[in-house]
PDB file of C-alpha atoms in Angstrom:
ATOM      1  CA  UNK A  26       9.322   6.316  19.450  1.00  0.00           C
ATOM      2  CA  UNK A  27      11.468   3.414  21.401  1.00  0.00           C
ATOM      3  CA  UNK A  28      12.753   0.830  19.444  1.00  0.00           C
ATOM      4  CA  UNK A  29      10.188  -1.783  21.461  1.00  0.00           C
ATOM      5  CA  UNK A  30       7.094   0.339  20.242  1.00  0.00           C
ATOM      6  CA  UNK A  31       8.077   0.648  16.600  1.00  0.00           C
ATOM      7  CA  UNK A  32       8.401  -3.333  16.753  1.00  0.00           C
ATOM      8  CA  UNK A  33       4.835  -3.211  18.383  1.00  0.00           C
ATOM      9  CA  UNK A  34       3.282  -0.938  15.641  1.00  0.00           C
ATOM     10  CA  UNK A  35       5.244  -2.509  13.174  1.00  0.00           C
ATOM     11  CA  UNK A  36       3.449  -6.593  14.059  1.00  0.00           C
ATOM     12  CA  UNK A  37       0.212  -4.768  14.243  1.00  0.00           C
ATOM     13  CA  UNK A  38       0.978  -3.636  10.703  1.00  0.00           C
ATOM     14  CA  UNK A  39       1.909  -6.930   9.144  1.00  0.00           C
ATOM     15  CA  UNK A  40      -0.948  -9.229  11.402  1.00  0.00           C
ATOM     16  CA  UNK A  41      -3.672  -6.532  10.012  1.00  0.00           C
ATOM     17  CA  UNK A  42      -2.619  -6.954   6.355  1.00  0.00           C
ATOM     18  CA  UNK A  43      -2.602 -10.941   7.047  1.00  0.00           C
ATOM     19  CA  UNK A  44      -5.633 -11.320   8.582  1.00  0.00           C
ATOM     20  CA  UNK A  45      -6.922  -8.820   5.898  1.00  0.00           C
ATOM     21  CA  UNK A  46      -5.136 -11.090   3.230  1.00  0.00           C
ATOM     22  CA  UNK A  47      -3.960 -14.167   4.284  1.00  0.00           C
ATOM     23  CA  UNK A  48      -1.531 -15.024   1.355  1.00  0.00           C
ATOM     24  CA  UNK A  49      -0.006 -11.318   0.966  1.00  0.00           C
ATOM     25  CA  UNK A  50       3.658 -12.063   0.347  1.00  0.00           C
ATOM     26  CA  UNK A  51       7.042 -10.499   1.379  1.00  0.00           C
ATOM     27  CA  UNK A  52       6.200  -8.041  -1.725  1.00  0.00           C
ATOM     28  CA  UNK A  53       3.023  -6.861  -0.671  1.00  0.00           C
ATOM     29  CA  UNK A  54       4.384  -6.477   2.790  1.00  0.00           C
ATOM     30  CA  UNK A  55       6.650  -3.864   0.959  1.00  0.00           C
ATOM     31  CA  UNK A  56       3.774  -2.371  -0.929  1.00  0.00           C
ATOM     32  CA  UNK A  57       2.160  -1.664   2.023  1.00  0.00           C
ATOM     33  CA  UNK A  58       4.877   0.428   3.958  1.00  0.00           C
ATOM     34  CA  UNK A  59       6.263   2.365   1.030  1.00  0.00           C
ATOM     35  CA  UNK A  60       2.749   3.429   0.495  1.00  0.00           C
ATOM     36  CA  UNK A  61       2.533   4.130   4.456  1.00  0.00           C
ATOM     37  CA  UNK A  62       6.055   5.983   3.929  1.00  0.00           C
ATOM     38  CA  UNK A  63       5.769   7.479   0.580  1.00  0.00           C
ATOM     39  CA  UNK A  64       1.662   8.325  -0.793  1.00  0.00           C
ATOM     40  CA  UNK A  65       1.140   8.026  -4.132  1.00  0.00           C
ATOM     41  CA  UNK A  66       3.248  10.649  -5.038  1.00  0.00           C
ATOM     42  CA  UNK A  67       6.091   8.129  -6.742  1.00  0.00           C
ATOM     43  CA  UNK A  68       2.472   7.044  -8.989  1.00  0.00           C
ATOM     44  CA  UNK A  69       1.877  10.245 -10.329  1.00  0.00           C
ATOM     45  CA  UNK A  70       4.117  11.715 -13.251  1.00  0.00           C
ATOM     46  CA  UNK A  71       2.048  13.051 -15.717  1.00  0.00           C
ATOM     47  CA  UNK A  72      -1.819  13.969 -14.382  1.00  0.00           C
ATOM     48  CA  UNK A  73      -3.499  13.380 -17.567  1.00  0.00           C
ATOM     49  CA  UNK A  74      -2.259  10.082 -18.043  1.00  0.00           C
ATOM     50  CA  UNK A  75      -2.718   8.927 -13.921  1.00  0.00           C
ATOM     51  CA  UNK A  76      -6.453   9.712 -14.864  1.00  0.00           C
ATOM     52  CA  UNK A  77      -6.772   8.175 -18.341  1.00  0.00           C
ATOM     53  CA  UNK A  78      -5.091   4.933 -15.841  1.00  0.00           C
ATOM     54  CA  UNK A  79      -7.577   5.284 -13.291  1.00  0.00           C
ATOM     55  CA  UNK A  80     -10.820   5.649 -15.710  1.00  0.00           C
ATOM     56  CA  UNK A  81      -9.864   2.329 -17.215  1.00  0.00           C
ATOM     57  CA  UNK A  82      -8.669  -0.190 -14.759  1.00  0.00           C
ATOM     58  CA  UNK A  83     -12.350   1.563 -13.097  1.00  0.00           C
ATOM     59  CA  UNK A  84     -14.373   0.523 -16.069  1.00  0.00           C
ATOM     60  CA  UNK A  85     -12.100  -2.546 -16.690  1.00  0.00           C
ATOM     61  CA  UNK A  86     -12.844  -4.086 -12.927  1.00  0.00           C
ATOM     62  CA  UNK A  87     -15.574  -6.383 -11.963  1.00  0.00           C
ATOM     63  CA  UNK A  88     -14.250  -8.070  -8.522  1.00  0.00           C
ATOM     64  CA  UNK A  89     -12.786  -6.205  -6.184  1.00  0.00           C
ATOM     65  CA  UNK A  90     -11.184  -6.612  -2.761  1.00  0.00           C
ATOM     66  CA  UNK A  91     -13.121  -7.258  -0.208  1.00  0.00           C
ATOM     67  CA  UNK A  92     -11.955  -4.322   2.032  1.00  0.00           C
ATOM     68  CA  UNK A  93     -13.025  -0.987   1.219  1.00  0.00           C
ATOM     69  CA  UNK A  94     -10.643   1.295   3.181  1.00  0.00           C
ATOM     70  CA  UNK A  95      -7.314  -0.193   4.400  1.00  0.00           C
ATOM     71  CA  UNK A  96      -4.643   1.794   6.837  1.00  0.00           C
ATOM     72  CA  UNK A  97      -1.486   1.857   5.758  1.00  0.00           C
ATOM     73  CA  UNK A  98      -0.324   3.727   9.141  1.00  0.00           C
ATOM     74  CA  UNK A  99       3.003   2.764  10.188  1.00  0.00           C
ATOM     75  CA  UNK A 100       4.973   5.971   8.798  1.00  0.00           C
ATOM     76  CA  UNK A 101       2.271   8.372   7.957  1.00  0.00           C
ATOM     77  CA  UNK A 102      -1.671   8.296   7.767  1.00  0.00           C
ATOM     78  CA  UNK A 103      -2.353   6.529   4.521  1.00  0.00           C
ATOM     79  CA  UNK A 104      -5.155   4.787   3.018  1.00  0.00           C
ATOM     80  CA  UNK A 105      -6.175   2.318   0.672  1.00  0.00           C
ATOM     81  CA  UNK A 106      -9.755   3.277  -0.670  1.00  0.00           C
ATOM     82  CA  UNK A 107     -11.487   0.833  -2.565  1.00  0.00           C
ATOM     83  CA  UNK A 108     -12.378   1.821  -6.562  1.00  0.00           C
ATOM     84  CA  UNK A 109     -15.490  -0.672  -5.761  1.00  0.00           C
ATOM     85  CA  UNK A 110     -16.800   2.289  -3.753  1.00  0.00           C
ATOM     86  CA  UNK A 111     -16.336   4.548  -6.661  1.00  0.00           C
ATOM     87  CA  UNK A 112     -17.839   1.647  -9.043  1.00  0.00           C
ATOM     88  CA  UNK A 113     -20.926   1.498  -6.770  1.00  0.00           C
ATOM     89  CA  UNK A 114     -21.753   5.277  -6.058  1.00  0.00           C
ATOM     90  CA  UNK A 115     -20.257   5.906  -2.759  1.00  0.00           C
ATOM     91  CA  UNK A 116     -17.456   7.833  -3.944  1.00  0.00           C
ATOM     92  CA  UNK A 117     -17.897  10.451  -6.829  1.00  0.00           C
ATOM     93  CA  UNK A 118     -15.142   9.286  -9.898  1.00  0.00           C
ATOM     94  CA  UNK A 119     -13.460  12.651  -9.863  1.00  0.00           C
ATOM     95  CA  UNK A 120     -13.638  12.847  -6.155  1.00  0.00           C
ATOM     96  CA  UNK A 121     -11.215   9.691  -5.609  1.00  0.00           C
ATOM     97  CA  UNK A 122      -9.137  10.978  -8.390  1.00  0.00           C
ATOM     98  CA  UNK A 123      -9.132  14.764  -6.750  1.00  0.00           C
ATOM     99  CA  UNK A 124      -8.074  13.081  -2.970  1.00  0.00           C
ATOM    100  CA  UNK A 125      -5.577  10.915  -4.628  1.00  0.00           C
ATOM    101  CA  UNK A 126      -3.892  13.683  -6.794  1.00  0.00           C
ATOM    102  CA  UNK A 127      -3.565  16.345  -3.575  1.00  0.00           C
ATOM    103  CA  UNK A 128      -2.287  13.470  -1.348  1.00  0.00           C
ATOM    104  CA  UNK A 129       0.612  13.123  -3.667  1.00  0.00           C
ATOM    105  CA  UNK A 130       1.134  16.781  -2.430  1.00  0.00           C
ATOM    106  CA  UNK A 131       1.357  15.848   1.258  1.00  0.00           C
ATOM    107  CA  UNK A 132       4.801  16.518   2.590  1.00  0.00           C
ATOM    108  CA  UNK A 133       5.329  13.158   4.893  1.00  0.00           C
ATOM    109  CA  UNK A 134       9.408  13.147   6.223  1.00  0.00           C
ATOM    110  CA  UNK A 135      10.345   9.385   5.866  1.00  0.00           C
ATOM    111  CA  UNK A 136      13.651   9.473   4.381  1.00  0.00           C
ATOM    112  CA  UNK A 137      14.483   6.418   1.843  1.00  0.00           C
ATOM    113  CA  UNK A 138      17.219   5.910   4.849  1.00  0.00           C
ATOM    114  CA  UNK A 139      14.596   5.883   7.218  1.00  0.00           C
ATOM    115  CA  UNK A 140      12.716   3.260   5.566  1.00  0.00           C
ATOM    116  CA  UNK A 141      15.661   0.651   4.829  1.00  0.00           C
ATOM    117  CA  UNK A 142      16.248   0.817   8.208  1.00  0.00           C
ATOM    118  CA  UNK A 143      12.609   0.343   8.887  1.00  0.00           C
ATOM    119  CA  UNK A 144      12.538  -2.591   6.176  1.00  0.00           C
ATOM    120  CA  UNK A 145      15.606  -4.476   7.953  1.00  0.00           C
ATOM    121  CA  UNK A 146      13.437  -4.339  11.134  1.00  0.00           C
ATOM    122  CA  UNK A 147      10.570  -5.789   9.096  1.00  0.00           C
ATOM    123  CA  UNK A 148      13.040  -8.607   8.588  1.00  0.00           C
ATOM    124  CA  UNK A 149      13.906  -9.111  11.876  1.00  0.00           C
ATOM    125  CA  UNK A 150      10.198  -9.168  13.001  1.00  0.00           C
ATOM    126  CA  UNK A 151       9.426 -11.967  10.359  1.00  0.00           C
ATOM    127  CA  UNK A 152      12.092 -13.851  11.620  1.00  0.00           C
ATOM    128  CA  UNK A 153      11.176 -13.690  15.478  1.00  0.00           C
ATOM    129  CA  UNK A 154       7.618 -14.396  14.586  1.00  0.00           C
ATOM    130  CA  UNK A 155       8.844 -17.143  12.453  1.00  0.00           C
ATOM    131  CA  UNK A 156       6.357 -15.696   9.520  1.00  0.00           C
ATOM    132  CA  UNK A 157       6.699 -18.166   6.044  1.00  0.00           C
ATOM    133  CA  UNK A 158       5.958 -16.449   2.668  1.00  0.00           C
ATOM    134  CA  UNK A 159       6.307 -18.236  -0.017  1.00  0.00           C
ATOM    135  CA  UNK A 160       9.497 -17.530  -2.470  1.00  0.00           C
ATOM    136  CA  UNK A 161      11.163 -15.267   0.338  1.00  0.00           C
ATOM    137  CA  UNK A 162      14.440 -15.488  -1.126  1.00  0.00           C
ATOM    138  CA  UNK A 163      13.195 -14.875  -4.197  1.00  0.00           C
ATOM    139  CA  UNK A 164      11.243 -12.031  -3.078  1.00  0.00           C
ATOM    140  CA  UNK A 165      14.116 -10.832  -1.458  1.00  0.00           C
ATOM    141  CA  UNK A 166      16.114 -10.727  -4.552  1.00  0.00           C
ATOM    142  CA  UNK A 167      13.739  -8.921  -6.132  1.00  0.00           C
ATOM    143  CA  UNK A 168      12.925  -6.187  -3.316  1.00  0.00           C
ATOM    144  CA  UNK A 169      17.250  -5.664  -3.010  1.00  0.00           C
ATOM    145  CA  UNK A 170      17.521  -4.690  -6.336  1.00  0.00           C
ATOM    146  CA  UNK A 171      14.617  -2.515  -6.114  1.00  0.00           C
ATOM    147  CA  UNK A 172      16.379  -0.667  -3.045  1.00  0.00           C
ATOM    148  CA  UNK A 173      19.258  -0.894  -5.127  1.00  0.00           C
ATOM    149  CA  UNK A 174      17.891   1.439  -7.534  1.00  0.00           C
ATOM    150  CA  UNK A 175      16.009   3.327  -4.890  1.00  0.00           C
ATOM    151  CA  UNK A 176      12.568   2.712  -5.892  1.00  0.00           C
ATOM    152  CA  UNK A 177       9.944   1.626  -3.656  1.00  0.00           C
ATOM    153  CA  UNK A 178       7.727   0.979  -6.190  1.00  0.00           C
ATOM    154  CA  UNK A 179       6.568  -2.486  -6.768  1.00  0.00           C
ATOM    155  CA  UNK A 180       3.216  -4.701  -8.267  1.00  0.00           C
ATOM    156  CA  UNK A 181       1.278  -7.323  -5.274  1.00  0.00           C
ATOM    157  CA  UNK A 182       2.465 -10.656  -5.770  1.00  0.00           C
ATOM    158  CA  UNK A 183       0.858 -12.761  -8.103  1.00  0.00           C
ATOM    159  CA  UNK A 184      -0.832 -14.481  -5.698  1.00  0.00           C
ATOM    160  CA  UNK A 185      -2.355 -11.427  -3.583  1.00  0.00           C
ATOM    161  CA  UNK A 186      -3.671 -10.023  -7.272  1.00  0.00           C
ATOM    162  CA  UNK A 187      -5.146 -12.945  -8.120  1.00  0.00           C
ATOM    163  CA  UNK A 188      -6.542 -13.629  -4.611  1.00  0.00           C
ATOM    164  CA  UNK A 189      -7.808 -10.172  -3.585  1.00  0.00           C
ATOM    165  CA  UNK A 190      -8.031  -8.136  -6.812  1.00  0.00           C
ATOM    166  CA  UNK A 191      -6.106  -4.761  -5.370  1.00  0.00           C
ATOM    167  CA  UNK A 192      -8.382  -2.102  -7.332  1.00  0.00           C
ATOM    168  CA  UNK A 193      -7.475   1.124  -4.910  1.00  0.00           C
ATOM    169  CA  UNK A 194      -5.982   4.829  -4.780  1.00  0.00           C
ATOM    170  CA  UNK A 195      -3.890   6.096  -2.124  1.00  0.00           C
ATOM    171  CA  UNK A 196      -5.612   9.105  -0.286  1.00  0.00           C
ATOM    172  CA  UNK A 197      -3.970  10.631   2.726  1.00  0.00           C
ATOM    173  CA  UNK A 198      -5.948  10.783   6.400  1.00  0.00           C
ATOM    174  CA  UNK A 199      -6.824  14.224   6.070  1.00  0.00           C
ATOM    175  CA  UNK A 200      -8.750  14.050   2.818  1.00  0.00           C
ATOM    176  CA  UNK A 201     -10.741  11.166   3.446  1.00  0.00           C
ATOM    177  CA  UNK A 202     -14.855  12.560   4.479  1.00  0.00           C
ATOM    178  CA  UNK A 203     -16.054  11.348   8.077  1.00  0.00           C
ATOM    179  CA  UNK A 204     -18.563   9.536   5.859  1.00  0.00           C
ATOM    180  CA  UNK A 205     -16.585   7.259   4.051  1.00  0.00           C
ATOM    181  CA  UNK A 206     -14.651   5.937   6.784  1.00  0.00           C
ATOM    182  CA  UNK A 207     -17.413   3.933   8.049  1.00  0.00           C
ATOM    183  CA  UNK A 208     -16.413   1.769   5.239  1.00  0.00           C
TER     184      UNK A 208
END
């Protein structure tokens, strides 16, 4: 894909998750495309206790997002599905659990390489758009040493927690029903 395109893709990635949630941060903006890049697999290290995880912050939630199935597209076909729809019926609790479990089995190339450069074009996109976030140098701090230690994984920003309360499961494209999509 030409550089132009991936800049094109890569606006329609950020202006989604803004006009999905308005005060997502430089932190969530990383969220988003190391889930695109990476699944859930980097969530998952013992099954037993990624269920025991799931069952409670399930039972624990009251208010959810408002969005029950976001893409998180740029580097592979990734989706953000709602726990609402598993606290209202739509979605059997063991099915969520079952997609999200064999989507951390999907084999999706992006390279940790591959998605620094990626990230530094993220930058550069934010800049040209003249996008503010709030603490961005502070953000930035934090996300470098997080690269440092090459991790991608990260919490939402105070702000988008307490603003859109992110109750969700990463499930790949493939294992999501026709039926739930309409979502």
């Amino acid at each position: 894909m030409s550089l132009k395109d991936r800049i094109q893709l890569l606006k329609s990635e950020i202006n989604l998750e803004l006009q999905y949630h308005p005060k997502a941060q430089l932190t969530d903006l990383f969220k988003l495309l190391s889930q695109s890049a990476f699944g859930p697999g980097h969530n998952i290290q013992n099954i037993d206790v990624a269920y025991k995880y799931y069952l409670e912050e399930l039972n624990n939630s009251e208010v959810f997002d408002q969005i029950s199935i976001q893409p998180c597209l740029y580097f592979n076909d990734f989706y953000r599905i709602n726990l609402s729809l598993v606290k209202y019926g739509l979605i059997p609790v063991d099915e969520l659990f079952r997609w999200f479990i064999e989507s951390s089995n999907v084999i999706c190339i992006t390279s940790e390489s591959e998605f620094y450069n990626e990230w530094d074009l993220v930058l550069e996109v934010i800049k040209q758009e003249k996008m503010i976030f709030n603490e961005f140098e502070k953000e930035m701090e934090y996300l470098n040493e997080i690269m440092k230690k090459n991790r991608f994984l990260c919490h939402h920003s105070e702000i988008y927690k307490n603003s859109y309360h992110p109750h969700y499961r990463i499930v790949h494209e493939r294992l999501i029903p026709l039926t739930i999509k309409g979502y």
